[in-house]
Structures are given as C-alpha cells and as structure tokens.
XYZ file of C-alpha atoms in Angstrom:
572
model
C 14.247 -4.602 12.781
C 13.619 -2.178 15.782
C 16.544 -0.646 17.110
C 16.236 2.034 19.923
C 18.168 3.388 22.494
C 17.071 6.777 24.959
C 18.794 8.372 27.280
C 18.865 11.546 29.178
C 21.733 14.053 28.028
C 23.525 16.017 29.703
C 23.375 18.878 27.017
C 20.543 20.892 27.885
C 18.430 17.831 29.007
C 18.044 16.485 25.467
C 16.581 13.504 25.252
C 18.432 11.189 22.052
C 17.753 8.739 20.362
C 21.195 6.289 18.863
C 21.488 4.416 16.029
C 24.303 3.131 13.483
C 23.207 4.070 9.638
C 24.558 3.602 6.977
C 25.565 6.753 4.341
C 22.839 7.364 2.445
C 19.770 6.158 5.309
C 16.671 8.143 5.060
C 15.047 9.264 7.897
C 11.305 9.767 8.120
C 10.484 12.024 11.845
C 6.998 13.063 12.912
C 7.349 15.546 15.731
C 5.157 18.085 17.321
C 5.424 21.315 19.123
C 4.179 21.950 22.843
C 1.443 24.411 22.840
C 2.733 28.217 23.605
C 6.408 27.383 23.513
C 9.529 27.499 21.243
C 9.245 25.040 18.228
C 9.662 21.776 18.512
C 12.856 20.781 16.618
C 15.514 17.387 16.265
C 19.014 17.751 15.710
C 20.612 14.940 13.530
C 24.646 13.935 14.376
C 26.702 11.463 12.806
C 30.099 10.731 14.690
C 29.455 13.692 16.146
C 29.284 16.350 13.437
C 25.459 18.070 12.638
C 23.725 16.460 9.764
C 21.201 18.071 9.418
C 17.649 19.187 11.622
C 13.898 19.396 11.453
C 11.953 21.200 13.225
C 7.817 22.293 12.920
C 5.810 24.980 14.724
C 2.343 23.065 14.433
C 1.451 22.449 18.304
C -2.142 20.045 17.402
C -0.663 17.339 15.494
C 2.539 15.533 14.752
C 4.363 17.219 11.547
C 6.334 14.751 9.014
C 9.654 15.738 8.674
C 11.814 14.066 5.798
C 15.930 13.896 6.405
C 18.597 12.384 4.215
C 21.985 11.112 6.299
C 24.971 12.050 3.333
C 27.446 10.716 5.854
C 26.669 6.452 7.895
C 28.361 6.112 11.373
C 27.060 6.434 14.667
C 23.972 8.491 14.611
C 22.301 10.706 17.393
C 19.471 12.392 16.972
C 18.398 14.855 19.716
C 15.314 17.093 21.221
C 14.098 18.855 23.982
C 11.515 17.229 25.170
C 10.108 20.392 26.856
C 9.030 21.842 23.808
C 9.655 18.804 21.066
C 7.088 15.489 20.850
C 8.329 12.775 18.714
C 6.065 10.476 17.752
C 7.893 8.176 15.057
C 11.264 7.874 13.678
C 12.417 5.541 11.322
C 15.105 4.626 8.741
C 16.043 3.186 5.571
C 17.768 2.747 2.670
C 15.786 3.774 -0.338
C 17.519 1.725 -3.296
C 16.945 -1.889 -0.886
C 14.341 -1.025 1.004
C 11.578 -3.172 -0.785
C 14.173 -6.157 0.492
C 14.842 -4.638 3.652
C 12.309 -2.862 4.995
C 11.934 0.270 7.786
C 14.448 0.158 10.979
C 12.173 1.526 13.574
C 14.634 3.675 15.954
C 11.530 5.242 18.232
C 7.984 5.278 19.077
C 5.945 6.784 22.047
C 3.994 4.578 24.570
C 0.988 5.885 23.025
C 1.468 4.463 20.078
C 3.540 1.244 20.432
C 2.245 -1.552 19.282
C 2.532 -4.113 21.887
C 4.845 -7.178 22.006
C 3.206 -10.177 21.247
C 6.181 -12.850 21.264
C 5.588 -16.030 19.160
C 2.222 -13.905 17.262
C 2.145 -14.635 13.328
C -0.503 -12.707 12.385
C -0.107 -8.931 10.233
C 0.061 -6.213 12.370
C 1.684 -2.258 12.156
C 4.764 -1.443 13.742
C 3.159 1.276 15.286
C 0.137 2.609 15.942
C -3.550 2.107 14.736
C -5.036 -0.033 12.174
C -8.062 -1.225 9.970
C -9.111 -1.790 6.741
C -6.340 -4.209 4.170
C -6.234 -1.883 1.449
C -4.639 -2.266 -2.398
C -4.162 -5.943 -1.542
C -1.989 -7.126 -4.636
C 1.188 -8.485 -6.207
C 3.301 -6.019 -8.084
C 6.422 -5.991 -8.974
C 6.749 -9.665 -8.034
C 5.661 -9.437 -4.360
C 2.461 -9.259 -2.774
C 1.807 -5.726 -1.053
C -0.635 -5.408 1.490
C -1.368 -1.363 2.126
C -4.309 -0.654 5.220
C -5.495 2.166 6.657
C -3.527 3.583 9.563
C -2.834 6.126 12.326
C 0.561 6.601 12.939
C 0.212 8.212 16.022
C -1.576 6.765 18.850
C -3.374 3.710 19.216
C -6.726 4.735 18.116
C -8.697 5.889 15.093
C -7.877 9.247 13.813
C -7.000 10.718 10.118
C -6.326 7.507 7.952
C -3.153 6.847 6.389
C -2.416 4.106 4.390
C 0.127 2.312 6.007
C 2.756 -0.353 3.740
C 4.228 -4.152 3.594
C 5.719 -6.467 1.494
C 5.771 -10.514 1.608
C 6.851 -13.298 -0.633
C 4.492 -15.848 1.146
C 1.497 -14.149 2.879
C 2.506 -14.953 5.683
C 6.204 -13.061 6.632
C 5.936 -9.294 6.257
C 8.300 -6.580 6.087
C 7.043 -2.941 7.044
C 7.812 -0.388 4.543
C 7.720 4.040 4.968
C 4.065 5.243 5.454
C 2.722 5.281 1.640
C -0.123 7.949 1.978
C -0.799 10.578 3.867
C -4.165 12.931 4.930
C -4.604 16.096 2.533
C -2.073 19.088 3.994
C -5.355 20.347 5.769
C -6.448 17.285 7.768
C -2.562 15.963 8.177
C -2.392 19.295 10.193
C -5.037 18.473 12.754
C -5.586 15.441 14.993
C -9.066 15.681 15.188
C -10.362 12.570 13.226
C -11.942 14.098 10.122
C -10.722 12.362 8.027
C -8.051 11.469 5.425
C -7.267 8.605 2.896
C -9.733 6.232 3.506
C -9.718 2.757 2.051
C -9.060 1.968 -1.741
C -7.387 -0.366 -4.058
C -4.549 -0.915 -6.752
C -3.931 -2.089 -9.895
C -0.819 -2.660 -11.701
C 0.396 -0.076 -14.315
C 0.135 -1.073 -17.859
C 1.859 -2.833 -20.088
C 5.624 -3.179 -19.288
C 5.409 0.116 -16.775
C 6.785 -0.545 -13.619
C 4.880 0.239 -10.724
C 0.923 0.911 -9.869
C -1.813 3.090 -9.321
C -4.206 3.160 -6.785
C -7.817 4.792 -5.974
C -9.242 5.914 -2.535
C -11.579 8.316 -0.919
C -10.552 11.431 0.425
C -13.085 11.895 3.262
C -13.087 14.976 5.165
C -16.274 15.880 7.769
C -19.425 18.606 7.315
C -17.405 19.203 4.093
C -20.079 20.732 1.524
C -21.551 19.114 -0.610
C -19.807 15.922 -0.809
C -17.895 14.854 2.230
C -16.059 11.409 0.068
C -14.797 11.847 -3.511
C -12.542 9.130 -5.229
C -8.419 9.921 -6.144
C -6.072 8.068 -7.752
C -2.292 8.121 -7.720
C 0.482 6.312 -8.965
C 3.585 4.809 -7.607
C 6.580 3.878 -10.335
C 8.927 2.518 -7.586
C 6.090 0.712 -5.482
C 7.311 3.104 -2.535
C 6.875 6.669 -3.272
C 3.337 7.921 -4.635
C 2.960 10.370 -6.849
C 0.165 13.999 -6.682
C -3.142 12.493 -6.477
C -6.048 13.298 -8.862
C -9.734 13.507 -8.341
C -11.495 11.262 -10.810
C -14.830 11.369 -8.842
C -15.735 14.735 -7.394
C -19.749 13.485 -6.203
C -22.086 11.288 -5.887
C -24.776 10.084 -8.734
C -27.451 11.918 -8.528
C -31.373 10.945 -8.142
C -30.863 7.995 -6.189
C -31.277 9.045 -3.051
C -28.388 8.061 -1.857
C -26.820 9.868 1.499
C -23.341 11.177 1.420
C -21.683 7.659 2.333
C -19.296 7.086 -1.631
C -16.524 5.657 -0.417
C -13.938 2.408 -1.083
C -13.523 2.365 -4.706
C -12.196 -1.699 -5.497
C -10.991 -1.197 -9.289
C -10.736 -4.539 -11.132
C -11.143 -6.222 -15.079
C -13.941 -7.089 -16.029
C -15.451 -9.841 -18.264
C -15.188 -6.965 -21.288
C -11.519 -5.894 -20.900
C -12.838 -2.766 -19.096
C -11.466 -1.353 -15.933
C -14.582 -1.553 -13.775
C -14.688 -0.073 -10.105
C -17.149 -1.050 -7.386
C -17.855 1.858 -5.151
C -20.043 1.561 -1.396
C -22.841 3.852 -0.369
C -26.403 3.604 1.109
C -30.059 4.636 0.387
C -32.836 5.138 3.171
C -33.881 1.670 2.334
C -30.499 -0.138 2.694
C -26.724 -0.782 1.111
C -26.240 -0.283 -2.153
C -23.076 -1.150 -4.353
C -22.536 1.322 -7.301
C -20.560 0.301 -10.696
C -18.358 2.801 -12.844
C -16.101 1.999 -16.072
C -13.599 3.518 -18.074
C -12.545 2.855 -21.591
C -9.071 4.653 -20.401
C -6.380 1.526 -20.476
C -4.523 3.141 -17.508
C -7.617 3.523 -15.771
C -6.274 7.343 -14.710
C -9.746 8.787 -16.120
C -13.193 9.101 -18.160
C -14.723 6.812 -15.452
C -18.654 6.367 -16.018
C -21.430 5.706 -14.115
C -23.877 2.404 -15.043
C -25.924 2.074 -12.702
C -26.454 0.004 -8.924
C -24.778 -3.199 -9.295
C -26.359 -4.626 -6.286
C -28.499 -3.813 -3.114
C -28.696 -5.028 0.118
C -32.053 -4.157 2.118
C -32.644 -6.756 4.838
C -30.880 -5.256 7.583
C -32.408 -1.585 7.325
C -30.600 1.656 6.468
C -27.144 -0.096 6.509
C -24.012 1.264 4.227
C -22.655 -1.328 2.082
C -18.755 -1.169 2.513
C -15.536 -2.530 1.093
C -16.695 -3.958 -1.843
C -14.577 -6.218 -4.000
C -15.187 -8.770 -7.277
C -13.416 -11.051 -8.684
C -13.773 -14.519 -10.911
C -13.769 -17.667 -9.263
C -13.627 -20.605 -11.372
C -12.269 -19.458 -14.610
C -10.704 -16.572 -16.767
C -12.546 -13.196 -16.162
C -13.744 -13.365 -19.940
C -15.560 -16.347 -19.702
C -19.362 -15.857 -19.832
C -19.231 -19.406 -17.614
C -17.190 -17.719 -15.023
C -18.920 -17.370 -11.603
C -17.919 -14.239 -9.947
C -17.913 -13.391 -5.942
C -19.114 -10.046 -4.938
C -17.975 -9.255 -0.762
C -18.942 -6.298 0.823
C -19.451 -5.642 4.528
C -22.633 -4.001 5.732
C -22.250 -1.508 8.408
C -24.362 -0.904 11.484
C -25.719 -4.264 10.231
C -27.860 -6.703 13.433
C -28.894 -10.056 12.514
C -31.854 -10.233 14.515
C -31.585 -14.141 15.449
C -28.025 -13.955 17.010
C -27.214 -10.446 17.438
C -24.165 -9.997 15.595
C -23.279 -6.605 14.361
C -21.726 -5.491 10.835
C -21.880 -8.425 9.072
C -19.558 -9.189 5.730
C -21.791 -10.864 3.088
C -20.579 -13.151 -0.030
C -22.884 -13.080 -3.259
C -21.580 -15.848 -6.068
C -23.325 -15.019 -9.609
C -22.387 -14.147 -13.348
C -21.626 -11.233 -14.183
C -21.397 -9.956 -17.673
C -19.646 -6.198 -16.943
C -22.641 -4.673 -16.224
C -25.077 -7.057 -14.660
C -24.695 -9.400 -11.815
C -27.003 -12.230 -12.003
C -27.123 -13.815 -8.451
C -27.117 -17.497 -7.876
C -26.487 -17.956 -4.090
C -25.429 -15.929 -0.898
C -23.510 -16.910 1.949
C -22.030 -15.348 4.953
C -18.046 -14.672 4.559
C -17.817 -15.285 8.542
C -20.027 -16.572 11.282
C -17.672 -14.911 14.017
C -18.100 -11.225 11.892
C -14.544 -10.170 12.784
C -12.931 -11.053 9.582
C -14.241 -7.106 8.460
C -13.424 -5.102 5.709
C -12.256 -8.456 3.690
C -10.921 -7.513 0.216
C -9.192 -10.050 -2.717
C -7.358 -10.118 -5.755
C -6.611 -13.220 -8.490
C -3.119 -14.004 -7.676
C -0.853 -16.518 -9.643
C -2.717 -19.228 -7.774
C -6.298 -18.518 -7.757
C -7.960 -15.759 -5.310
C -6.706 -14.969 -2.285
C -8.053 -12.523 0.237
C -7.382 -10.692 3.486
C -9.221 -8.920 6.136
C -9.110 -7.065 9.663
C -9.545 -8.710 12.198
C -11.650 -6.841 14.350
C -14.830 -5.859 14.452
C -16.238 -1.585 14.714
C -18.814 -2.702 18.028
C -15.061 -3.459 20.094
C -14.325 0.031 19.021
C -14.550 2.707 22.230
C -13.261 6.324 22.603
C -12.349 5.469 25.742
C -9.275 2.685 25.129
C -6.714 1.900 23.193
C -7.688 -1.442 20.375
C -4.274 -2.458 18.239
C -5.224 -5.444 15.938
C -4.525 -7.707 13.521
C -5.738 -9.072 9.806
C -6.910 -12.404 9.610
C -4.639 -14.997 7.896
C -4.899 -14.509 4.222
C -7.386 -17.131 2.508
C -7.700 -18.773 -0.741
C -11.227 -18.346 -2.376
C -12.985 -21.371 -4.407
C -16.179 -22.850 -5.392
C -16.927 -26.276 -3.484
C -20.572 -27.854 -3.843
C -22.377 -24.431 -4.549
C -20.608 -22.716 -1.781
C -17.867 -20.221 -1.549
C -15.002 -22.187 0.882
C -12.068 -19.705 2.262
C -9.732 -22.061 3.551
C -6.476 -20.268 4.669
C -3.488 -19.898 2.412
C -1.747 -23.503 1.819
C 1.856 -21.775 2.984
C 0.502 -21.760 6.818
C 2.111 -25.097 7.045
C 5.418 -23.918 7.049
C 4.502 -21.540 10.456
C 4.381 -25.151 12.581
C 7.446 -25.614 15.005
C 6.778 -28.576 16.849
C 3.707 -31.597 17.409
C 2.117 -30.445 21.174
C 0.700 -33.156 21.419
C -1.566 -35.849 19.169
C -2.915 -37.836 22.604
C -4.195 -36.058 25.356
C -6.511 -33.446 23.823
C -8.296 -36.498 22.072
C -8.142 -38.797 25.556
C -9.692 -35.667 27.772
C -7.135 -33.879 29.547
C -6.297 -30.416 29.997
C -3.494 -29.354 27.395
C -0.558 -26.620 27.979
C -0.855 -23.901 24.933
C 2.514 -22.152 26.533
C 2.882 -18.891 24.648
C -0.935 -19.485 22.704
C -0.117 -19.383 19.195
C -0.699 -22.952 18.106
C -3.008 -24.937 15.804
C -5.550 -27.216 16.777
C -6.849 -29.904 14.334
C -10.043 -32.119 14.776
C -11.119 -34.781 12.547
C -14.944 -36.045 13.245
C -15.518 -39.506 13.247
C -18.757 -38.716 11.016
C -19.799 -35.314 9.482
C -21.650 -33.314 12.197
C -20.592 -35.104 15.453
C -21.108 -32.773 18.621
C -17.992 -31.772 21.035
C -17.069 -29.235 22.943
C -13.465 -27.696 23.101
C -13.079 -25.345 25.973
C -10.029 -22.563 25.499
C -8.697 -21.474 29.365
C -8.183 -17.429 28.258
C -7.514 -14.439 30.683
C -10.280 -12.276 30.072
C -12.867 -14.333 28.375
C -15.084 -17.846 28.084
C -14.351 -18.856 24.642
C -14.807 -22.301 23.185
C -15.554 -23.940 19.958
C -18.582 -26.205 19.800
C -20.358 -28.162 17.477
C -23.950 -29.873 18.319
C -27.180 -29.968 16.836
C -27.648 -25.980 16.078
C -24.404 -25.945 14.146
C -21.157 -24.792 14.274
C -19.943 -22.109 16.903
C -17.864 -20.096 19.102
C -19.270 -19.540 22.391
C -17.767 -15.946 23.695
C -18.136 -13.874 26.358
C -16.473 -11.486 28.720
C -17.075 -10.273 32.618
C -19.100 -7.408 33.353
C -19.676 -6.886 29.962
C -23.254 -6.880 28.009
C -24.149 -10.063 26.591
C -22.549 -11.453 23.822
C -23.562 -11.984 20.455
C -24.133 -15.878 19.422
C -21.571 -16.389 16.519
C -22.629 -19.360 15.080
C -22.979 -21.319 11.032
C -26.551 -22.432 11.507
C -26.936 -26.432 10.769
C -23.404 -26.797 9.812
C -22.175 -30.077 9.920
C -17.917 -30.316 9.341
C -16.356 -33.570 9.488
C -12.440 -31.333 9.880
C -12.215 -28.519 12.284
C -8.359 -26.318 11.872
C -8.234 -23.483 14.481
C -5.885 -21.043 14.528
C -4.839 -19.422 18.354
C -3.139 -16.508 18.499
C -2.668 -13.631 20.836
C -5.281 -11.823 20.434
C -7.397 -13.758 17.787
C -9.363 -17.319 17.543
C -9.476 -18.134 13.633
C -11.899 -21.873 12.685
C -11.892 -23.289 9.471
C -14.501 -25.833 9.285
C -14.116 -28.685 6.386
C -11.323 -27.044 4.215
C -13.151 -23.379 4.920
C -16.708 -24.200 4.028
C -17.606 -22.533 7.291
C -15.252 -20.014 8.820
C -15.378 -18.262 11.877
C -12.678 -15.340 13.030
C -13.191 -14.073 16.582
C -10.729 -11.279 18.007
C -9.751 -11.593 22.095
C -9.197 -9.266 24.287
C -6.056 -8.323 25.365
C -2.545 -9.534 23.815
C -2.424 -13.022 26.162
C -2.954 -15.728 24.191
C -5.297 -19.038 25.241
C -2.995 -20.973 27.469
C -4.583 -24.255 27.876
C -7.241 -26.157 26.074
C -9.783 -29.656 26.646
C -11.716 -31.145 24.427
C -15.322 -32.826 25.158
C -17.160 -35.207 23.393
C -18.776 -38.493 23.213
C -16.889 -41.638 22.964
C -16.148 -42.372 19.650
C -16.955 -38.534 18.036
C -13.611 -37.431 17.227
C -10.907 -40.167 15.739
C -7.783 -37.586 16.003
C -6.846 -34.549 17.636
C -3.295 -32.248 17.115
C -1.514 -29.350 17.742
C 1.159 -27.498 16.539
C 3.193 -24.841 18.218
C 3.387 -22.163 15.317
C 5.450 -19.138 14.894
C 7.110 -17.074 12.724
C-alpha cells in the first residue's frame, strides 16, 4: 500500500517525492509554509510535463490541498523544503477506492506510524489516534471512522480518520473523512475539532449515511461542544455539516462537558441519541429523540437517562446502547448501556477512567437497571462503542488508556480486537470476534509451556490458550517484555495482570475480583496484552510500552492445574 521514494534534486534543491498513478489518481497534500518566507508550494509532473500545483501561505499548521492527475505515468511531485513542509500525501482512485484503499506516497518522521511487522491489530497509517467512532456496516462493509491527527504523533485538532473491512479483522485505510471547522483546521494548537460521534445508515433504499459529532472548540462562549450531523451518499465524501444541537439543557447543572452523541433505534421506532456530560455530583448520560425518519432534525430533549455518582465529579463519556438478546422492539429485550467515566479512580486498585457496562430494559425513555459490570479489568479497552451487526453486537475500542497520555512523548496506538456482545448467566461476556481464528499461522508449541519451560514468542504476536483443570485453579504465566513486568495470574483474589514499568510510579492493580475461569485466550501483540477469560466473561486489555512485542513466555502452576496449554503464531 505505501509507496515512497525521496531524493535530493538537483533543480533548485527540491526535494521529490515518485510514484506511478494511474490517469485519473487523486491526490490529497497537506503542506505548510516556513514562518517569514515565500509560500510553501508542490509542483505535480507526470512523464515530465506540469500537472498541476498547490501551494498555501498558512505558516502554523499544515493546509489540505486537493489535486486531480488528468494524465497516469510516472509521477513527481516536488518542493523546496526551505520554505515548503509536507506532512501527508496520498493517492487514489475515487470510483475503486472503497476496494482499494489510499496509496500512501509520504509522511514525516513526526508523524509515521511505526512498523510493527507481524502486528494485527487496527491502527492509522499515520499519525495520532483515539476514540472508534461511527462503528457500522454500510453499504455492505463494516466502516470503522476514529478520531485522528494527521499530523504528528500526538493529540491535537481531531479528525475523523476512515477504514473499511469485510471481516473485522483486515482493514483498508481510506482519505481522511472529516476535518476541524476552517478556523481550528488553520491552527495547530489543540482546541479542538470533530470530536467523537456516530452513524447511521440513510433511509430507506438511499445509499450512503449520516453521522453526528461534536464540534468542540476551547473558552468558546457559551457552549464550548454542540452536536452536527452530516451525510455521506458515496460512504467517502461528506457532505456541509448542520448544527442540530447548539447547547446544553438547561437547569441541570450540568458543566459545559455535551459531547459524543451515539444515535441508535429504539424500542419505539424512534431515532434516539445518547449524549455524555457531567454534574458537580458525577456522570450523567442525557437522552434526545426525533420523530424525523432521517434523523437530520427536530431532536428533543427527555430527560437524564442515567447517572453515575460513585467516583466523584467524573464526565460520563462515549456512550452507546444497544439490544442484546432480542429485536429492539421487544419489551423482553435486555439492553446494554457502555459509557466510560473520565478522571474516574477506583479506590481499591487504583485504576483510572474506568468503562462501565449497565444491562437493563429499556422502554425508549426509561432504563430500568438490572445489573452492572465492568467492560474491562485492565481499563485500556477506552472509549468502547457497538452496533447490532448481521450477527449479533459487536463492538470496538481504543486501546489505550488517557493516564499513558504525556505532552512530553509521542503515544501511537491501537483498538482492541473487535468483540461480540451477549448475555451468559446474568453477565455481559465480550468474547472477541469468532473470525480471529483465521489470523493463526502456525501451532508454537502445545508441550513445553504446559511442562514448565521458557517458550520463544519470536516476533510477539501470538495466542496463548489455557484450559484449567477445574474452574478457578491458580497459575502464574510470566511474559519476558523489554520495558515492563507483565504477567497473567490467577489465584485466590481473582483474575489479573500484574504490570509494571522501571522508574515509573506504581502501577495500578488490574484485576476481576473473585473471578474464577476454567479457559484463559490471550492475545500478544506489539504493543498490547488482550485476556479473555471463559469465552469473555472477564476481559482484560492492557497496552505495552513501546512497539516490541513479548518475546518469550513460562507458565507456573501446580501439578495438575492446567490440562493444556497452546500457541499460535498469528498474523495478518
């Protein structure tokens, strides 16, 4: 997919970039000028003739410049780099490029994503992201949007960034599908943008979607988040956004956090859309309808859905709902509600933002709870969001965590795998998606780990697969990783993954008080430790430091505790 190839010229010291297009190849440049000089420009040639050139004047932040090739052959495309930044360049073919994806022909150090040979797990060709947004299938494919930076490594004005898959699992990067307002896209001084949001499918037999987010945009008075919505008819362009919801409700005393609208059916036909905010007492989740069938307007308020209040003054987050165990119409139906709490501390372990699971009816207005779990005992499965595919519900989230987060470095990262939802036994089990089968290469081994010794990982991405003797039985199995102590143990306290890193503060304990699994599946990756505990019933996501992945493993435990032990080599 990524083709690039820079060079010195001997033309004025340009710099160029080389790539063979075809006739027709779009071209999508971001490119900056260097303060107090000439503009920045970039000179397009194909077999040697001009084809056209872009060029901006805006010295503080990379400007996105749009080109069309009439003419395919060998392309060049050329700037100083004494007065001309280029941050991103890209191509494709807009009539295939659902099937075919983005050609990446250049991206800067700062914000190249590194190589992580053998990884299977989601992440951006370039540059920073977070939050899985508009997580759907349209148009026959799944499309996974998420909030992104193009343009360094780091948080700055969101983006939504864009990918397609057929299983979950293989992704192919599409053109950047949103962009900051003119205002904020002008400035890289992290005040805001499109922040995170959903999508629904057009209706009827219309072709394409629509999606809702929150403009956010700092010390702007009075509300600093209001909720768009757009469309898209060809799932890759997006159409002028409108404001649907220019403020908050009023006379809750709510502060100015409004943000993540998660627009789904409810029981009552209605479209109903979940929106995140906080009160001086804790998280609150706020409800809206509209009797509009496109969903484009009229949007009402009813009232607080749900509240969250043990953790303090925390803003409930990424909301989504969706039925569980039965048609949305179904008064028997048992509905999930997820949200993530931030700034949350569990006092007893001293994990931070936690992502909370609440299983109830819920009638279009009311949600009657029946239980609550935790989504993730290792918290870094964050800003988790769902949809009913053809299947049942499936969900994905990023895997990361906002306490890794520092001014100071650079964090690219990952989403979890995607996972099934279901009700087992009164409890909410996220097993990941059936398909990750078809990612194993190759049996490691399926003798040594279970007689004791020390097993190879080579490149780290493997699965590891326990099966307990009796539900509950204690081991110990230690991962050999370059920059932390990491292991996955099970004993009397429950479930956990014992972490911790070198000159660092003390860890949080991440661990599923009193579980007892009889099946443990872990998932090692560069970058990421993933535990699925009897078919997801407990589920842990933990991100590593650094892109290295876990290169050896051993496994501990009484005689007799664990009757089989695998792994796979996986890969894409």
């Amino acid at each position: 997919m990524t083709s690039q190839a820079s060079s010195p010229s001997d033309e004025a010291r340009l710099e160029t970039i080389s790539a063979v297009l075809p006739a027709g190849t779009t071209i999508h440049a971001w490119l900056k000028a260097s303060h107090g000089g000439a503009p920045a420009r970039l000179t397009a040639h194909v077999d040697g003739g001009l084809a056209g050139a872009v060029e901006t004047s805006n010295p503080d932040e990379f400007a996105f410049r749009p080109l069309t090739l009439e003419r395919g052959g060998e392309a060049a495309f050329s700037y100083n780099p004494a007065t001309t930044q280029v941050s991103v360049l890209y191509a494709f073919l807009e009539p295939r490029v659902l099937e075919e994806g983005i050609r990446l022909l250049h991206a800067r150090p700062a914000n190249a994503t590194p190589e992580v040979p053998g990884s299977y797990h989601f992440r951006p060709p370039f540059g920073w992201m977070n939050d899985p947004n508009g997580f759907g299938r349209f148009g026959g494919k799944l499309h996974l949007f998420y909030q992104h930076y193009p343009h360094s490594l780091r948080w700055n004005n969101m983006h939504w960034g864009h990918a397609v898959s057929k299983d979950y699992l293989r992704w192919t990067h599409l053109p950047i599908f949103l962009f900051p307002s003119d205002e904020l896209a002008a400035r890289a001084d992290g005040r805001g943008g499109a922040f995170s949001g959903s999508a629904i499918a057009l209706p009827g037999d219309e072709a394409g979607l629509r999606i809702f987010f929150t403009e956010h945009m700092k010390d702007r008075e009075p509300e600093e988040q209001v909720q768009f919505t757009a469309t898209s008819r060809d799932l890759v362009n997006v159409e002028p956004a409108s404001l649907i919801l220019p403020a908050r409700p009023t006379g809750l005393g709510l502060t100015t956090d409004f943000r993540d609208p998660y627009v789904f059916s409810g029981p009552d036909g209605k479209w109903k859309m979940l929106l995140g905010t906080r009160d001086r007492e804790g998280g609150v989740i706020l409800l809206y309808e509209t009797d509009d069938p496109a969903a484009a307007a009229g949007w009402t308020f009813l009232g607080t859905l749900h509240r969250e209040n043990r953790f303090g003054m925390t803003a409930a987050e990424c909301p989504c709902m969706l039925p569980l165990d039965g048609p949305a119409n179904d008064p028997a139906t048992r509905w999930a509600l997820i949200f993530g709490l931030l700034t949350s501390r569990d006092p007893a372990t001293g994990r931070r933002n936690m992502t909370l699971a609440t299983v109830g009816r819920f009638d279009g207005r009311g949600f009657s709870v029946e239980f609550e779990q935790e989504l993730d005992f290792g918290t870094d499965a964050y800003a988790f969001q769902a949809f009913v595919d053809e299947g049942g519900p499936v969900g994905i989230a990023w895997l990361a965590n906002w306490t890794d987060i520092s001014k100071e470095i650079d964090m690219p990262t990952a989403m979890t795998l995607p996972r099934r939802l279901a009700l087992q036994s009164d409890a909410l089990i996220t097993p990941p998606v059936s398909g990750v089968e078809s990612l194993r290469r190759r049996q490691l081994d399926a003798k040594a780990l279970l007689d004791g010794r020390t097993v190879d990982l080579a490149n780290g991405s493997v699965e590891i697969l326990l099966t307990l003797r009796q539900a509950g039985n204690a081991f110990r199995l230690d991962l050999e990783h370059p920059e932390a102590t990491v292991a996955v143990q099970l004993n009397d306290d429950g479930l956990s993954i014992p972490f911790s890193v070198a000159n660092t503060k003390a860890s949080p304990r991440y661990i599923a008080a009193g579980a007892r699994p009889s099946t443990i599946r872990i998932f090692l990756d560069a970058g990421s430790i993933e535990v699925f505990a009897d078919d997801g019933r407990w589920t842990g996501t933990k991100r590593l430091p650094g892109f290295k992945g876990v290169s050896a493993v051993r496994l501990t435990a009484p005689e007799g505790n664990i009757i089989a032990a695998e792994i796979w080599q996986l890969g894409l």
